[in-house]
Amino acid sequence: MTKLRTLSAVLVLAPVLLVPGAAAAAGDLPAPTSVTPVTGAASVPPWDPHPPTLLGVRTGLHEHYDRTVFDFTGGTPGYRVEYGPLVAEGTGTPVPVAGAATLRVVFDGAYPYDVATGASTIDLGRVYDPRLPTLRQIRSGGASEGYISFGLGLADRVGFRVLRLTDPPRIAVDVAHQPSQPFTTERFQGGAGTAAQVQVTGVRAAAHPGYDRVVFDLATAGTPLISVSYTVPAPATIHVGLTAATTQRGAVAGPNPVPVGLTQAQSVAFTVYDNGTVSAFITTHHRTGFRVMLLADPTRIVVDIAH
């Protein structure tokens, strides 16, 4: 059950959260996985005499993610949500936000006061510390010329999504909880084995607090059979084996090897075989625990390597 914590004077939530154009889903949503910037248009034209007014900020604890809700009246403004530092509106002065990563939320065409009376509707100087699994702090960068910005301080750089909700108007930002599975040196085996061909379109890597993440992007909707383990000849090298449902030769795009140069993950090299299998070798600084996640839409294989 969702636990909702009120952070400011807000409207009462409707019994069901509705996304315009979509039916309400039964039960809770899955954890978001995308880290791509998200933009959205305002629900009212910029010349509307009653523009969106920010009333309050709330947070909710869900099973797979933490939610921040920005309550408005007069419709919802345009928005852009992306990872990046928070700066003060009008001056550009950096605003520190507690957490290993900051998710920046900028509203366009919104006001923290009633434009008719000039009465303030929210205290943008307030700092919120919700102490949720991923969401650690919320601070505002202030307001200037119709822009209002916030920084969500997170425990890690995780997937997020943005929902524009109605009745009453509000913007919700969900941030995924961190993976719960432990790091181990035991062999991982998984994947549906339904991909007719192994198609690796790219490799990405990033440093996280306590671990390095290596992501293999696949072009197929299904996944090949996947095996991940340390190799015997090179005990500090992680082998990622991909086996297709047919013997069609695999395809790997981009450079080979791929330089990484993080604390643990040093590089990734591929070997493509004629029997439908592809091997990826992750060279690490030293042997340590790893964990594997398989993600869909788009299909990805994630290997986290503990520092």
mmCIF file of C-alpha atoms in Angstrom:
data_model
loop_
_atom_site.group_PDB
_atom_site.id
_atom_site.type_symbol
_atom_site.label_atom_id
_atom_site.label_comp_id
_atom_site.label_asym_id
_atom_site.label_seq_id
_atom_site.Cartn_x
_atom_site.Cartn_y
_atom_site.Cartn_z
ATOM 1 C CA MET A 1 0.000 0.000 0.000
ATOM 2 C CA THR A 2 1.288 3.488 -0.862
ATOM 3 C CA LYS A 3 2.261 5.688 2.034
ATOM 4 C CA LEU A 4 1.697 9.361 1.207
ATOM 5 C CA ARG A 5 3.496 12.134 3.025
ATOM 6 C CA THR A 6 2.258 15.730 2.723
ATOM 7 C CA LEU A 7 5.027 18.306 2.338
ATOM 8 C CA SER A 8 3.026 21.475 1.807
ATOM 9 C CA ALA A 9 -0.517 22.787 1.558
ATOM 10 C CA VAL A 10 -2.026 20.681 -1.234
ATOM 11 C CA LEU A 11 -5.227 19.566 -2.853
ATOM 12 C CA VAL A 12 -6.733 16.195 -1.972
ATOM 13 C CA LEU A 13 -5.823 13.406 -4.378
ATOM 14 C CA ALA A 14 -8.589 11.875 -6.430
ATOM 15 C CA PRO A 15 -9.123 8.174 -5.650
ATOM 16 C CA VAL A 16 -7.514 7.130 -8.964
ATOM 17 C CA LEU A 17 -4.582 8.771 -10.777
ATOM 18 C CA LEU A 18 -5.445 9.161 -14.449
ATOM 19 C CA VAL A 19 -3.046 9.721 -17.330
ATOM 20 C CA PRO A 20 -4.822 11.648 -20.113
ATOM 21 C CA GLY A 21 -5.603 9.367 -23.027
ATOM 22 C CA ALA A 22 -4.996 6.162 -21.064
ATOM 23 C CA ALA A 23 -7.113 4.019 -18.814
ATOM 24 C CA ALA A 24 -6.058 3.676 -15.192
ATOM 25 C CA ALA A 25 -4.027 0.519 -14.710
ATOM 26 C CA ALA A 26 -4.963 -1.977 -12.059
ATOM 27 C CA GLY A 27 -2.447 -2.062 -9.240
ATOM 28 C CA ASP A 28 0.848 -0.221 -9.052
ATOM 29 C CA LEU A 29 3.153 0.664 -11.930
ATOM 30 C CA PRO A 30 6.487 -1.076 -12.547
ATOM 31 C CA ALA A 31 9.722 0.725 -11.784
ATOM 32 C CA PRO A 32 10.741 3.279 -14.438
ATOM 33 C CA THR A 33 13.933 2.451 -16.326
ATOM 34 C CA SER A 34 14.641 5.366 -18.690
ATOM 35 C CA VAL A 35 17.142 8.124 -17.869
ATOM 36 C CA THR A 36 16.428 10.106 -21.061
ATOM 37 C CA PRO A 37 15.278 13.742 -20.591
ATOM 38 C CA VAL A 38 11.489 14.140 -20.691
ATOM 39 C CA THR A 39 9.600 17.224 -21.928
ATOM 40 C CA GLY A 40 5.901 18.016 -21.967
ATOM 41 C CA ALA A 41 3.640 20.793 -23.165
ATOM 42 C CA ALA A 42 1.348 22.913 -21.043
ATOM 43 C CA SER A 43 -2.321 21.973 -20.829
ATOM 44 C CA VAL A 44 -3.387 25.622 -21.236
ATOM 45 C CA PRO A 45 -2.221 28.289 -23.737
ATOM 46 C CA PRO A 46 0.352 30.852 -22.532
ATOM 47 C CA TRP A 47 -2.157 33.709 -22.883
ATOM 48 C CA ASP A 48 -4.665 32.104 -20.504
ATOM 49 C CA PRO A 49 -5.673 34.670 -17.817
ATOM 50 C CA HIS A 50 -5.491 31.944 -15.180
ATOM 51 C CA PRO A 51 -2.101 30.282 -15.755
ATOM 52 C CA PRO A 52 -0.949 27.187 -13.837
ATOM 53 C CA THR A 53 -0.220 28.036 -10.200
ATOM 54 C CA LEU A 54 1.896 25.743 -8.046
ATOM 55 C CA LEU A 55 0.121 24.883 -4.799
ATOM 56 C CA GLY A 56 2.313 22.278 -3.153
ATOM 57 C CA VAL A 57 4.696 19.328 -3.268
ATOM 58 C CA ARG A 58 4.106 15.823 -1.912
ATOM 59 C CA THR A 59 5.927 12.504 -1.945
ATOM 60 C CA GLY A 60 4.637 8.935 -2.025
ATOM 61 C CA LEU A 61 6.362 5.631 -1.305
ATOM 62 C CA HIS A 62 5.456 2.892 -3.799
ATOM 63 C CA GLU A 63 6.640 -0.686 -4.028
ATOM 64 C CA HIS A 64 9.092 -0.098 -6.878
ATOM 65 C CA TYR A 65 9.615 3.665 -6.917
ATOM 66 C CA ASP A 66 9.321 6.963 -5.034
ATOM 67 C CA ARG A 67 6.870 9.559 -6.352
ATOM 68 C CA THR A 68 6.996 13.351 -6.144
ATOM 69 C CA VAL A 69 3.733 15.148 -6.930
ATOM 70 C CA PHE A 70 3.561 18.825 -7.863
ATOM 71 C CA ASP A 71 0.004 20.116 -7.370
ATOM 72 C CA PHE A 72 -1.307 22.925 -9.582
ATOM 73 C CA THR A 73 -4.454 24.889 -10.160
ATOM 74 C CA GLY A 74 -5.374 26.361 -13.547
ATOM 75 C CA GLY A 75 -3.934 23.412 -15.473
ATOM 76 C CA THR A 76 -0.409 22.042 -15.753
ATOM 77 C CA PRO A 77 2.597 23.927 -17.182
ATOM 78 C CA GLY A 78 5.174 22.798 -19.678
ATOM 79 C CA TYR A 79 8.048 20.869 -18.143
ATOM 80 C CA ARG A 80 11.492 19.377 -18.709
ATOM 81 C CA VAL A 81 12.931 16.712 -16.417
ATOM 82 C CA GLU A 82 16.540 15.558 -16.733
ATOM 83 C CA TYR A 83 19.645 14.766 -14.742
ATOM 84 C CA GLY A 84 21.762 17.831 -14.083
ATOM 85 C CA PRO A 85 22.731 20.385 -11.446
ATOM 86 C CA LEU A 86 20.112 22.684 -9.942
ATOM 87 C CA VAL A 87 20.746 26.419 -10.340
ATOM 88 C CA ALA A 88 18.872 29.430 -9.046
ATOM 89 C CA GLU A 89 16.368 30.892 -11.501
ATOM 90 C CA GLY A 90 17.426 34.347 -12.687
ATOM 91 C CA THR A 91 21.027 34.154 -11.390
ATOM 92 C CA GLY A 92 22.362 30.730 -12.383
ATOM 93 C CA THR A 93 23.950 30.258 -8.946
ATOM 94 C CA PRO A 94 24.422 26.540 -8.128
ATOM 95 C CA VAL A 95 21.975 25.210 -5.535
ATOM 96 C CA PRO A 96 23.317 22.195 -3.593
ATOM 97 C CA VAL A 97 20.969 19.220 -3.294
ATOM 98 C CA ALA A 98 21.682 16.275 -0.996
ATOM 99 C CA GLY A 99 22.146 12.947 -2.785
ATOM 100 C CA ALA A 100 24.480 11.208 -5.218
ATOM 101 C CA ALA A 101 22.513 12.454 -8.255
ATOM 102 C CA THR A 102 20.196 15.397 -8.922
ATOM 103 C CA LEU A 103 17.123 15.150 -11.126
ATOM 104 C CA ARG A 104 16.236 18.658 -12.294
ATOM 105 C CA VAL A 105 12.574 19.576 -12.839
ATOM 106 C CA VAL A 106 11.832 22.853 -14.644
ATOM 107 C CA PHE A 107 8.277 24.129 -15.149
ATOM 108 C CA ASP A 108 7.585 26.644 -17.919
ATOM 109 C CA GLY A 109 4.580 28.926 -17.603
ATOM 110 C CA ALA A 110 3.941 28.358 -13.900
ATOM 111 C CA TYR A 111 3.756 30.711 -10.930
ATOM 112 C CA PRO A 112 4.211 30.262 -7.162
ATOM 113 C CA TYR A 113 1.571 32.906 -6.475
ATOM 114 C CA ASP A 114 -1.923 33.886 -7.541
ATOM 115 C CA VAL A 115 -1.419 36.208 -10.536
ATOM 116 C CA ALA A 116 -4.682 38.050 -9.758
ATOM 117 C CA THR A 117 -3.925 38.854 -6.126
ATOM 118 C CA GLY A 118 -0.161 38.345 -5.858
ATOM 119 C CA ALA A 119 -0.687 36.081 -2.828
ATOM 120 C CA SER A 120 1.974 33.380 -2.453
ATOM 121 C CA THR A 121 0.732 29.796 -2.809
ATOM 122 C CA ILE A 122 3.907 27.901 -1.840
ATOM 123 C CA ASP A 123 7.168 28.542 0.036
ATOM 124 C CA LEU A 124 9.928 27.864 -2.504
ATOM 125 C CA GLY A 125 12.584 28.325 0.166
ATOM 126 C CA ARG A 126 11.518 25.205 2.013
ATOM 127 C CA VAL A 127 13.828 22.169 1.887
ATOM 128 C CA TYR A 128 12.114 18.771 2.008
ATOM 129 C CA ASP A 129 13.813 15.638 3.350
ATOM 130 C CA PRO A 130 11.403 12.767 2.647
ATOM 131 C CA ARG A 131 13.931 10.013 3.551
ATOM 132 C CA LEU A 132 12.546 7.562 1.013
ATOM 133 C CA PRO A 133 14.598 4.690 -0.470
ATOM 134 C CA THR A 134 15.773 6.722 -3.492
ATOM 135 C CA LEU A 135 14.381 10.224 -2.973
ATOM 136 C CA ARG A 136 16.480 11.963 -0.315
ATOM 137 C CA GLN A 137 15.820 15.694 -0.710
ATOM 138 C CA ILE A 138 13.788 18.254 -2.675
ATOM 139 C CA ARG A 139 14.936 21.856 -3.093
ATOM 140 C CA SER A 140 13.731 24.640 -5.341
ATOM 141 C CA GLY A 141 15.831 26.842 -7.558
ATOM 142 C CA GLY A 142 13.195 29.545 -7.209
ATOM 143 C CA ALA A 143 10.981 31.225 -9.781
ATOM 144 C CA SER A 144 11.613 33.804 -12.480
ATOM 145 C CA GLU A 145 9.603 34.983 -15.499
ATOM 146 C CA GLY A 146 7.228 32.024 -15.484
ATOM 147 C CA TYR A 147 9.848 29.382 -14.738
ATOM 148 C CA ILE A 148 9.962 27.345 -11.509
ATOM 149 C CA SER A 149 12.706 24.791 -10.926
ATOM 150 C CA PHE A 150 13.290 21.990 -8.438
ATOM 151 C CA GLY A 151 16.069 19.525 -7.768
ATOM 152 C CA LEU A 152 15.281 16.006 -6.600
ATOM 153 C CA GLY A 153 18.259 14.653 -4.675
ATOM 154 C CA LEU A 154 18.546 10.900 -5.270
ATOM 155 C CA ALA A 155 20.571 8.107 -3.704
ATOM 156 C CA ASP A 156 21.676 7.066 -7.195
ATOM 157 C CA ARG A 157 21.169 7.792 -10.869
ATOM 158 C CA VAL A 158 18.112 5.642 -11.561
ATOM 159 C CA GLY A 159 15.300 5.392 -14.084
ATOM 160 C CA PHE A 160 12.514 7.976 -13.930
ATOM 161 C CA ARG A 161 9.237 8.865 -15.621
ATOM 162 C CA VAL A 162 6.896 11.852 -15.684
ATOM 163 C CA LEU A 163 3.097 11.692 -15.594
ATOM 164 C CA ARG A 164 0.709 14.559 -16.336
ATOM 165 C CA LEU A 165 -2.355 13.905 -14.192
ATOM 166 C CA THR A 166 -5.791 15.516 -14.026
ATOM 167 C CA ASP A 167 -8.668 16.182 -11.613
ATOM 168 C CA PRO A 168 -6.896 17.961 -9.961
ATOM 169 C CA PRO A 169 -4.044 19.009 -12.299
ATOM 170 C CA ARG A 170 -0.616 17.789 -11.202
ATOM 171 C CA ILE A 171 2.736 16.539 -12.440
ATOM 172 C CA ALA A 172 4.157 13.343 -10.922
ATOM 173 C CA VAL A 173 7.820 12.343 -11.156
ATOM 174 C CA ASP A 174 8.632 8.715 -10.305
ATOM 175 C CA VAL A 175 12.186 7.583 -9.493
ATOM 176 C CA ALA A 176 12.999 3.880 -9.322
ATOM 177 C CA HIS A 177 14.214 2.148 -6.228
ATOM 178 C CA GLN A 178 17.732 0.807 -6.420
ATOM 179 C CA PRO A 179 18.152 -2.863 -7.364
ATOM 180 C CA SER A 180 17.594 -5.105 -4.359
ATOM 181 C CA GLN A 181 19.508 -8.170 -5.518
ATOM 182 C CA PRO A 182 22.902 -8.641 -3.847
ATOM 183 C CA PHE A 183 26.281 -8.657 -5.563
ATOM 184 C CA THR A 184 27.753 -12.118 -6.036
ATOM 185 C CA THR A 185 30.496 -13.955 -7.909
ATOM 186 C CA GLU A 186 28.173 -16.849 -8.783
ATOM 187 C CA ARG A 187 27.272 -17.529 -12.414
ATOM 188 C CA PHE A 188 24.118 -15.819 -13.711
ATOM 189 C CA GLN A 189 21.975 -17.613 -16.276
ATOM 190 C CA GLY A 190 18.804 -16.138 -17.751
ATOM 191 C CA GLY A 191 17.098 -14.731 -20.804
ATOM 192 C CA ALA A 192 14.171 -16.142 -22.742
ATOM 193 C CA GLY A 193 16.300 -17.413 -25.623
ATOM 194 C CA THR A 194 13.741 -16.102 -28.134
ATOM 195 C CA ALA A 195 15.977 -13.724 -30.109
ATOM 196 C CA ALA A 196 16.696 -15.215 -33.536
ATOM 197 C CA GLN A 197 19.952 -13.254 -33.719
ATOM 198 C CA VAL A 198 22.233 -11.564 -31.221
ATOM 199 C CA GLN A 199 22.236 -7.887 -32.181
ATOM 200 C CA VAL A 200 24.264 -5.602 -29.909
ATOM 201 C CA THR A 201 23.732 -1.992 -30.957
ATOM 202 C CA GLY A 202 25.926 -0.376 -28.336
ATOM 203 C CA VAL A 203 27.631 -0.488 -24.970
ATOM 204 C CA ARG A 204 27.278 2.183 -22.294
ATOM 205 C CA ALA A 205 28.958 2.496 -18.919
ATOM 206 C CA ALA A 206 28.620 4.833 -15.949
ATOM 207 C CA ALA A 207 29.928 5.152 -12.405
ATOM 208 C CA HIS A 208 27.439 4.839 -9.557
ATOM 209 C CA PRO A 209 27.934 5.102 -5.788
ATOM 210 C CA GLY A 210 29.548 1.777 -4.851
ATOM 211 C CA TYR A 211 29.507 0.159 -8.295
ATOM 212 C CA ASP A 212 30.108 0.566 -12.037
ATOM 213 C CA ARG A 213 27.301 -0.167 -14.506
ATOM 214 C CA VAL A 214 27.813 -1.631 -17.983
ATOM 215 C CA VAL A 215 24.745 -1.696 -20.270
ATOM 216 C CA PHE A 216 24.454 -3.748 -23.459
ATOM 217 C CA ASP A 217 21.772 -2.388 -25.810
ATOM 218 C CA LEU A 218 20.089 -5.034 -27.981
ATOM 219 C CA ALA A 219 18.046 -4.471 -31.143
ATOM 220 C CA THR A 220 15.706 -7.429 -30.635
ATOM 221 C CA ALA A 221 12.451 -7.414 -28.659
ATOM 222 C CA GLY A 222 13.271 -10.863 -27.253
ATOM 223 C CA THR A 223 16.392 -11.774 -25.340
ATOM 224 C CA PRO A 224 18.999 -14.390 -26.193
ATOM 225 C CA LEU A 225 20.110 -16.925 -23.622
ATOM 226 C CA ILE A 226 22.490 -15.114 -21.283
ATOM 227 C CA SER A 227 25.300 -16.388 -19.095
ATOM 228 C CA VAL A 228 27.472 -14.103 -16.961
ATOM 229 C CA SER A 229 30.461 -15.303 -14.923
ATOM 230 C CA TYR A 230 34.116 -14.697 -14.235
ATOM 231 C CA THR A 231 36.469 -16.558 -16.579
ATOM 232 C CA VAL A 232 38.943 -19.153 -15.361
ATOM 233 C CA PRO A 233 41.970 -18.049 -17.451
ATOM 234 C CA ALA A 234 41.501 -14.384 -16.422
ATOM 235 C CA PRO A 235 39.907 -14.312 -12.940
ATOM 236 C CA ALA A 236 39.276 -10.548 -13.113
ATOM 237 C CA THR A 237 37.440 -10.725 -16.466
ATOM 238 C CA ILE A 238 33.659 -11.126 -16.607
ATOM 239 C CA HIS A 239 32.337 -13.131 -19.550
ATOM 240 C CA VAL A 240 28.877 -12.247 -20.880
ATOM 241 C CA GLY A 241 27.712 -15.014 -23.207
ATOM 242 C CA LEU A 242 24.789 -14.378 -25.595
ATOM 243 C CA THR A 243 23.220 -17.273 -27.508
ATOM 244 C CA ALA A 244 20.525 -16.767 -30.168
ATOM 245 C CA ALA A 245 17.677 -19.138 -31.007
ATOM 246 C CA THR A 246 19.277 -19.803 -34.427
ATOM 247 C CA THR A 247 22.824 -20.139 -35.741
ATOM 248 C CA GLN A 248 22.589 -16.802 -37.593
ATOM 249 C CA ARG A 249 25.859 -14.940 -37.037
ATOM 250 C CA GLY A 250 25.556 -12.188 -34.438
ATOM 251 C CA ALA A 251 26.093 -8.485 -35.100
ATOM 252 C CA VAL A 252 27.929 -6.024 -32.861
ATOM 253 C CA ALA A 253 27.921 -2.316 -33.716
ATOM 254 C CA GLY A 254 30.505 0.223 -32.643
ATOM 255 C CA PRO A 255 34.162 -0.033 -31.682
ATOM 256 C CA ASN A 256 35.761 -3.243 -30.472
ATOM 257 C CA PRO A 257 37.137 -3.143 -27.837
ATOM 258 C CA VAL A 258 35.156 -0.430 -26.061
ATOM 259 C CA PRO A 259 37.248 1.609 -23.601
ATOM 260 C CA VAL A 260 35.478 2.272 -20.287
ATOM 261 C CA GLY A 261 38.069 3.332 -17.709
ATOM 262 C CA LEU A 262 35.926 3.366 -14.560
ATOM 263 C CA THR A 263 36.891 2.305 -11.037
ATOM 264 C CA GLN A 264 36.162 -1.365 -11.756
ATOM 265 C CA ALA A 265 35.061 -1.712 -15.382
ATOM 266 C CA GLN A 266 38.090 -1.065 -17.598
ATOM 267 C CA SER A 267 37.017 -2.142 -21.094
ATOM 268 C CA VAL A 268 34.634 -4.388 -23.049
ATOM 269 C CA ALA A 269 35.750 -6.606 -25.959
ATOM 270 C CA PHE A 270 33.573 -8.773 -28.212
ATOM 271 C CA THR A 271 34.096 -12.054 -30.033
ATOM 272 C CA VAL A 272 31.456 -13.034 -32.607
ATOM 273 C CA TYR A 273 31.148 -16.695 -33.568
ATOM 274 C CA ASP A 274 29.534 -18.405 -36.571
ATOM 275 C CA ASN A 275 27.161 -20.521 -34.472
ATOM 276 C CA GLY A 276 24.856 -17.700 -33.328
ATOM 277 C CA THR A 277 26.730 -16.814 -30.152
ATOM 278 C CA VAL A 278 28.532 -13.660 -29.065
ATOM 279 C CA SER A 279 30.922 -13.267 -26.155
ATOM 280 C CA ALA A 280 31.551 -9.983 -24.383
ATOM 281 C CA PHE A 281 34.521 -9.753 -22.028
ATOM 282 C CA ILE A 282 34.440 -7.056 -19.351
ATOM 283 C CA THR A 283 37.933 -6.421 -18.009
ATOM 284 C CA THR A 284 37.785 -5.328 -14.375
ATOM 285 C CA HIS A 285 40.339 -3.879 -11.970
ATOM 286 C CA HIS A 286 39.985 -6.814 -9.599
ATOM 287 C CA ARG A 287 37.604 -9.690 -8.947
ATOM 288 C CA THR A 288 34.540 -8.590 -6.987
ATOM 289 C CA GLY A 289 30.781 -9.144 -6.863
ATOM 290 C CA PHE A 290 28.434 -8.401 -9.754
ATOM 291 C CA ARG A 291 24.682 -8.472 -10.421
ATOM 292 C CA VAL A 292 22.716 -8.760 -13.648
ATOM 293 C CA MET A 293 19.382 -7.236 -14.686
ATOM 294 C CA LEU A 294 17.425 -7.817 -17.897
ATOM 295 C CA LEU A 295 15.357 -4.811 -18.992
ATOM 296 C CA ALA A 296 12.752 -4.481 -21.734
ATOM 297 C CA ASP A 297 11.394 -1.700 -23.994
ATOM 298 C CA PRO A 298 14.121 -1.397 -25.218
ATOM 299 C CA THR A 299 15.935 -4.659 -24.511
ATOM 300 C CA ARG A 300 19.027 -4.208 -22.370
ATOM 301 C CA ILE A 301 21.401 -6.307 -20.318
ATOM 302 C CA VAL A 302 22.761 -4.517 -17.258
ATOM 303 C CA VAL A 303 25.846 -5.728 -15.410
ATOM 304 C CA ASP A 304 26.667 -3.898 -12.159
ATOM 305 C CA ILE A 305 30.173 -4.475 -10.756
ATOM 306 C CA ALA A 306 30.804 -3.636 -7.110
ATOM 307 C CA HIS A 307 33.740 -1.402 -6.235
#
